[in-house]
Coordinates of C-alpha atoms in Angstrom, one line a residue:
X91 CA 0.0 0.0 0.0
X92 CA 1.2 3.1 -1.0
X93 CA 1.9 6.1 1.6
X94 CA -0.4 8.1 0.1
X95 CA -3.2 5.6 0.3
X96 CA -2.4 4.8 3.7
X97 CA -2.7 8.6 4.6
X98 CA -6.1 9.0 2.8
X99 CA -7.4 5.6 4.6
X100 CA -6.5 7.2 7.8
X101 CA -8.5 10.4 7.4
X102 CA -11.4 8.7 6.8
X103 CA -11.1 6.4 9.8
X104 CA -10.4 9.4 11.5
X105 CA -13.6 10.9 10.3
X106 CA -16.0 8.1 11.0
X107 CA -14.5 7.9 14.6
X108 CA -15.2 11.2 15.3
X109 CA -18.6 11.0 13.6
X110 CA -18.7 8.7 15.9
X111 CA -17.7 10.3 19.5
X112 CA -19.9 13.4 18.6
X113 CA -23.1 11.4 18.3
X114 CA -23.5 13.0 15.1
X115 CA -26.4 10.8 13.2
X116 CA -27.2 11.2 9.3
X117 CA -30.4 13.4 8.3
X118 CA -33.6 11.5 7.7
X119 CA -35.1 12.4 3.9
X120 CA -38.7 12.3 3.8
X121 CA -39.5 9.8 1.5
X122 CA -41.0 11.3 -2.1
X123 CA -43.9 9.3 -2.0
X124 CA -45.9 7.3 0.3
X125 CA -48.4 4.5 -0.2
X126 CA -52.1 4.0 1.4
X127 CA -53.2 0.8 2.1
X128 CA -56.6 -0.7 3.6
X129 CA -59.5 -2.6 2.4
X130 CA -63.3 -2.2 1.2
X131 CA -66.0 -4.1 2.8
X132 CA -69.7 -4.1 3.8
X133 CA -71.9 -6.1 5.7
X134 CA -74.4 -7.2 3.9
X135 CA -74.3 -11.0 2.0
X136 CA -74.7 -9.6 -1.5
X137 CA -72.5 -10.7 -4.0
X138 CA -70.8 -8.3 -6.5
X139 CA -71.1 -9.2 -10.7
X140 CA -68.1 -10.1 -12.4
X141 CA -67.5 -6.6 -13.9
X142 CA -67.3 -5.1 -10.5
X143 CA -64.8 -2.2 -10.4
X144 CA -63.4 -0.8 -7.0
X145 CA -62.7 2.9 -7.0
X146 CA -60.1 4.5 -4.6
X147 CA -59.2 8.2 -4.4
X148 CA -57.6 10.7 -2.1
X149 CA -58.9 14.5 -2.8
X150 CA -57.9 17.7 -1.3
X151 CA -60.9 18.7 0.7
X152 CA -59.3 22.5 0.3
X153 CA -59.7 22.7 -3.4
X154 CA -61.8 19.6 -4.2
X155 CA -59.7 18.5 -6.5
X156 CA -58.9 14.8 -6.9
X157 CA -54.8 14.2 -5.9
X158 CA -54.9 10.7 -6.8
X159 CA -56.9 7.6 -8.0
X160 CA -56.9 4.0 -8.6
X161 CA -59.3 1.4 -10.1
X162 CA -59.0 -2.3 -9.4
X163 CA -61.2 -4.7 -11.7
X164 CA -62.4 -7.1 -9.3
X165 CA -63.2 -10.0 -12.3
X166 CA -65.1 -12.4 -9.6
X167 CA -63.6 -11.3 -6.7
X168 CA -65.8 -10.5 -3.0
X169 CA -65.2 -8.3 -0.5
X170 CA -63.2 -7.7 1.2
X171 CA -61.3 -5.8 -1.2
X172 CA -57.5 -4.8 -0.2
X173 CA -55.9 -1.6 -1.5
X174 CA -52.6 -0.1 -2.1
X175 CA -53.1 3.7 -3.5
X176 CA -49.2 4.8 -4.1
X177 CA -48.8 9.0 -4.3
X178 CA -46.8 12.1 -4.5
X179 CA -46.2 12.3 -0.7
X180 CA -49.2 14.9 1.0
X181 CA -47.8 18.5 1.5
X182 CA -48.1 19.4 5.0
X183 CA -50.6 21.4 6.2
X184 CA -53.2 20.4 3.8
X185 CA -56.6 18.4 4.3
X186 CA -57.1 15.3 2.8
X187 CA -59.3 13.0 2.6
X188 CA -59.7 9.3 0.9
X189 CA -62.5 7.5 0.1
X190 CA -63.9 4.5 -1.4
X191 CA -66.0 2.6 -3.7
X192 CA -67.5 0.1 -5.6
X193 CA -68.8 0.6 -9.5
X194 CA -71.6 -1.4 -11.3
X195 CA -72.3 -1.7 -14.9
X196 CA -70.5 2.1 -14.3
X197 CA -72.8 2.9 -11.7
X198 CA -71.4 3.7 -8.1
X199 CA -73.1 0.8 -6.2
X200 CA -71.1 1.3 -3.1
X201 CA -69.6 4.2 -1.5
X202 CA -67.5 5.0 2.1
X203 CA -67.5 7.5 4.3
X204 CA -64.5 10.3 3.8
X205 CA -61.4 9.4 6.1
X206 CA -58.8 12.3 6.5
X207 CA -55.3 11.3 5.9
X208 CA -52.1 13.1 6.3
X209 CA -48.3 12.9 5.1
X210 CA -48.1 10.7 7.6
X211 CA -51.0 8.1 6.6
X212 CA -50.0 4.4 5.5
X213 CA -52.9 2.0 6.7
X214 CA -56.5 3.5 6.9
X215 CA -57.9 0.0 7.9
X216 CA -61.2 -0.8 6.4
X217 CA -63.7 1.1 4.4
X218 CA -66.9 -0.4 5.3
X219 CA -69.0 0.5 2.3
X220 CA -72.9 2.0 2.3
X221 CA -74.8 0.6 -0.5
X222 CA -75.9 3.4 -2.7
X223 CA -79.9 3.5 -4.3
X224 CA -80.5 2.7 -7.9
X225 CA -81.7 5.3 -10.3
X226 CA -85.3 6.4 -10.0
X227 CA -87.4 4.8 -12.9
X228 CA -87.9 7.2 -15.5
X229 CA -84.1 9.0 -15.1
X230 CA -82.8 10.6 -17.9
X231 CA -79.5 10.9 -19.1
X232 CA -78.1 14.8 -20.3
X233 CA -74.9 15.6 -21.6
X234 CA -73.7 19.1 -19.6
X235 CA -70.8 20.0 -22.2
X236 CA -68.1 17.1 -21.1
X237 CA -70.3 16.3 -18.1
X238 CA -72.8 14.0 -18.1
X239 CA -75.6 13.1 -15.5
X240 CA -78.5 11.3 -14.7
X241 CA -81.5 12.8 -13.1
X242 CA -84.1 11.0 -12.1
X243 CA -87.6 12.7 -10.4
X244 CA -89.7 11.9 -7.9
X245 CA -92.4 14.7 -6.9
X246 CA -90.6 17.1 -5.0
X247 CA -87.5 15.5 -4.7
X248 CA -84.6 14.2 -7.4
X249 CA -81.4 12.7 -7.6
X250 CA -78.3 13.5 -9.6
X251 CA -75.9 11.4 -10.7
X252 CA -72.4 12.9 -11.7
X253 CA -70.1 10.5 -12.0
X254 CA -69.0 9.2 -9.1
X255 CA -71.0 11.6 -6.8
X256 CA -74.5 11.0 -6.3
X257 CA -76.9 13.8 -4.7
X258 CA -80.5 14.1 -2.9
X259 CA -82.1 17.6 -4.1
X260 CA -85.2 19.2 -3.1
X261 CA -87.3 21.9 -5.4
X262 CA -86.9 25.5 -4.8
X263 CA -89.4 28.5 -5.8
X264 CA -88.3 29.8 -9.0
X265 CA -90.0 32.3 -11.6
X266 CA -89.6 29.6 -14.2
X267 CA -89.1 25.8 -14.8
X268 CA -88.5 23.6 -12.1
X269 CA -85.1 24.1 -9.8
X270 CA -83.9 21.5 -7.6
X271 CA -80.7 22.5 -4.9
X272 CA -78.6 19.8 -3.0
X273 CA -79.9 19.3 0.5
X274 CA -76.5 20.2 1.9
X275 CA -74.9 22.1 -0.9
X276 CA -77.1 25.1 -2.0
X277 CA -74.1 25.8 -4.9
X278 CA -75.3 22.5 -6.1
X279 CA -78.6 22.7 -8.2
X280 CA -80.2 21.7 -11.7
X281 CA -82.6 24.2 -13.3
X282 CA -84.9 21.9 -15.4
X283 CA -86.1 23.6 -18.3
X284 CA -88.3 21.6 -21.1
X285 CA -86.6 18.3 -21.8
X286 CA -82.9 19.6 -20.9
X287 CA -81.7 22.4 -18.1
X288 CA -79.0 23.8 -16.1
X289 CA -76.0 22.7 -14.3
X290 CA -74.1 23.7 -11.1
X291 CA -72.0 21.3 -8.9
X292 CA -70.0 22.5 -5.9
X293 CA -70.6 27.0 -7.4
X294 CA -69.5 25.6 -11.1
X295 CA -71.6 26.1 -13.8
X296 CA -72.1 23.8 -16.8
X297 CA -73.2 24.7 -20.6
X298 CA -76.8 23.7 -21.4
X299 CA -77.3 20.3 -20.6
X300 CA -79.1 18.3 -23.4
X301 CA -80.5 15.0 -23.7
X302 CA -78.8 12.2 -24.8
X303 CA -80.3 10.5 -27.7
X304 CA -79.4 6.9 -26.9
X305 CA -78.9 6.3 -23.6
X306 CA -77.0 2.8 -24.6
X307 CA -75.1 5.1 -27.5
X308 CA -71.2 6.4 -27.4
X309 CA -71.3 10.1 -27.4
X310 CA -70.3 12.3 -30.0
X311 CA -67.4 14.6 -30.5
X312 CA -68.4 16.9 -27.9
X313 CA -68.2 14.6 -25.1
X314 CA -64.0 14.4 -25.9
X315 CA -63.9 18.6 -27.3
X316 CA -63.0 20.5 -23.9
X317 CA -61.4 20.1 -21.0
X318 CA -57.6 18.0 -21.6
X319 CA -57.7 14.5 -21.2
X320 CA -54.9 12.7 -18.7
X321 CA -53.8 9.5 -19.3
X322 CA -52.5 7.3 -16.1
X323 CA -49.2 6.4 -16.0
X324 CA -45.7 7.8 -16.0
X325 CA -44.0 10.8 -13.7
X326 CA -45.7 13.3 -16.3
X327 CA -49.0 12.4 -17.2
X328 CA -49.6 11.9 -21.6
X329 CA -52.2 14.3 -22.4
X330 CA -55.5 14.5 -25.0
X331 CA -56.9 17.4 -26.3
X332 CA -59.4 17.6 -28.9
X333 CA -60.6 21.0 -30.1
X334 CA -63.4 21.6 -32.2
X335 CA -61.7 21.8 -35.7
X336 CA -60.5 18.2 -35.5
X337 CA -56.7 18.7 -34.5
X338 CA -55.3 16.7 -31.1
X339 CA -52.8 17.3 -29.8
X340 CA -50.6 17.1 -26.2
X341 CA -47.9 15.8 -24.8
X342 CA -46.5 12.3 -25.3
X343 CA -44.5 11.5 -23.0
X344 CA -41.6 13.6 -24.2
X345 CA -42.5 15.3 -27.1
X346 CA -45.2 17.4 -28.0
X347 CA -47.2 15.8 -31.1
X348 CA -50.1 17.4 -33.1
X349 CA -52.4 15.2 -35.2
X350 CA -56.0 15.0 -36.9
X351 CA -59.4 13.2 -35.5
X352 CA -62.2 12.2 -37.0
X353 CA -65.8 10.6 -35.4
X354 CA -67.9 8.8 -37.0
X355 CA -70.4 7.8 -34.9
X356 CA -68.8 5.3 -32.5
X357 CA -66.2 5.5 -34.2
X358 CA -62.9 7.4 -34.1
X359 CA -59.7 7.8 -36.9
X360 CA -56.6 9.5 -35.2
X361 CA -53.6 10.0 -38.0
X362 CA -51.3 12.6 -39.7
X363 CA -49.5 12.6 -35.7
X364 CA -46.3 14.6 -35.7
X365 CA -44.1 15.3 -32.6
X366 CA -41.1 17.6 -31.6
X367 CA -37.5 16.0 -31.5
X368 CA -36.6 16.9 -28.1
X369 CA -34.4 14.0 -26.6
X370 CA -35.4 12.1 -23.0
X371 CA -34.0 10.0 -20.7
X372 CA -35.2 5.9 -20.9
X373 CA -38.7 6.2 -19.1
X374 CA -39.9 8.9 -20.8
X375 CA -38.7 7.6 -24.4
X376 CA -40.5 4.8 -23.5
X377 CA -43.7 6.3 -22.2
X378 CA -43.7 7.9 -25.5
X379 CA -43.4 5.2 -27.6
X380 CA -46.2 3.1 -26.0
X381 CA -48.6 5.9 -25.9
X382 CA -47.8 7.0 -29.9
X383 CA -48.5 3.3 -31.0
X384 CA -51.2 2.9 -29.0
X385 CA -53.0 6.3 -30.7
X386 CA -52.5 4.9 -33.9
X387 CA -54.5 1.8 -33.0
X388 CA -57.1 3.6 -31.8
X389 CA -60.4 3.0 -33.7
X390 CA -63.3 3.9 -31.5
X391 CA -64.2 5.5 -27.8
X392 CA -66.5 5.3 -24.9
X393 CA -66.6 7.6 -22.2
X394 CA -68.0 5.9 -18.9
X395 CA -70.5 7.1 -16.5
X396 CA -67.3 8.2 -14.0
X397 CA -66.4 10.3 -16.8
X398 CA -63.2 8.0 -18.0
X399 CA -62.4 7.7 -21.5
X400 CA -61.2 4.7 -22.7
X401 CA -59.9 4.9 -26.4
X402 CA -60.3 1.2 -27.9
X403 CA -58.6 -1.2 -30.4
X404 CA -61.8 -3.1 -31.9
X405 CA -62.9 -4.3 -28.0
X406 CA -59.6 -3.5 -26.4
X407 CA -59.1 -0.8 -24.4
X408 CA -55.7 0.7 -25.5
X409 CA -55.7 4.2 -23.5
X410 CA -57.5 5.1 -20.1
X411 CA -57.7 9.1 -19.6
X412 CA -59.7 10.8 -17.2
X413 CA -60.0 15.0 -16.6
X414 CA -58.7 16.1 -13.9
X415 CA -61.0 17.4 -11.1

């Protein structure tokens, strides 16, 4: 061994024995993300169909908007129904809260009670689940601009179904048509005028909701025009965004890319997709190329009751993208 390595060796022995003798220990890093865990149940001996979907999701209660969700095809399987819901660690001095559920033929069958969470969160035990009522007979489906509900009336009273949120309203005097408000959200209300109306959920109002045609059908190009689309998956999210003219465009996964659309019914032609040339590391290049050849196999669309858009390969579902909240 060489004098000079001998030297350097002994500094750094040095060093950890003096780390040592000071009691000096190494800072603790938050970790980046943390992970939720718990299950779904209920009481009742009902059994859930095969296409059963369990919904998870954590929302910031300040700004209502949805921080994370996850959706577990259940494919036969009973409760109880264990979760793992990995996110962006929670900032601190926020409010949180995650909640659970249970989707039927896109319905919300089954819903929990909000439980708070905090950075600090990792088992939130189980989320016993309150069966939710069907649809009054005689609901109608309306397409509110990208949104679309289901009312259903019954005298005085009517409930709302918007996506995953399902509320109780009562009718209010009004100069004209018949306006129902939210029991415990007066921001919340539909304004029923003829054989369409008016939207407001949580103080945000909605174009004129009209009736859809078929309530069985895939809806048309308005139902994707909007609001961009966000596909699950990756650090940075590949987007969707379909304007009016017939151009999408977003982001990739590392490029921007531009392209043409066309509907036809239910069906939809992307093609004529360029990107920029702006070089990545490994995930992202490969983030890129799934979600590029994926578009191109695109032939048709659906967009569920939760407001997910699945873009589809003949029955396959290539792309998942939802708005966010």
């Amino acid at each position: 061994m060489t004098r000079s390595m001998a030297a350097a060796l002994m500094v750094l022995g040095g060093g950890v024995a003096l780390t040592g003798c000071a009691g000096v220990q190494p800072a603790l890093v938050a970790p980046a993300q943390q992970t939720l865990k718990g299950e779904l149940s209920y009481r009742a001996r009902i059994a859930l169909p095969p296409d059963a979907v369990a919904v998870v999701e954590v929302r910031d209660t300040q700004t209502d908007k949805v921080v994370r969700d996850v959706r577990l095809p259940l494919q036969g399987k009973q409760v109880p129904v264990p979760f793992a819901l990995t996110l962006d660690r929670l900032a601190a001095g926020g409010t949180y809260a995650l909640r659970g559920g249970i989707e039927q033929q896109g319905r919300l069958a089954w819903l929990s009670e909000p439980v708070a969470v905090t950075p600090g969160s990792t088992d939130v035990g189980v989320l016993q689940l309150v069966q939710q009522p069907q649809q009054q007979a005689f609901a109608s489906k309306l397409q509110c601009g990208d949104k679309q509900i289901s009312v259903g009336f019954s005298g005085d009273a009517m409930t709302l179904q918007a996506g995953r949120s399902q509320f109780a309203l009562t009718q209010v005097r009004t100069a004209s048509g018949a306006k129902y408000a939210a029991n415990d959200d007066p921001q919340t209300w539909f304004w029923s005028k003829g054989q369409g109306g008016m939207l407001q959920l949580h103080g945000k109002s909605y174009p004129e909701c009209v009736p859809v045609k078929d309530a069985g059908a895939t809806p048309g190009a308005s139902a994707l025009q909007g609001a961009e689309w966000q596909v699950a998956g990756g650090k940075r999210p590949s987007t969707l965004n379909f304007a009016a003219d017939g151009r999408i465009s977003g982001f990739a996964g590392c490029n921007r890319y531009t392209g043409q659309y066309a509907i036809d019914g239910s069906v939809l032609r992307i093609d004529k997709v360029a990107t920029t040339r702006m070089a990545c590391g490994a995930a992202p290049t490969k983030q890129e190329r799934g979600f590029l050849k994926a578009l191109a196999r695109v032939n048709g669309f659906a967009v569920a009751a939760d407001g997910t858009l699945t873009l589809k390969a003949g029955e396959q579902a290539v792309l998942r993208a939802r708005r966010p909240s």
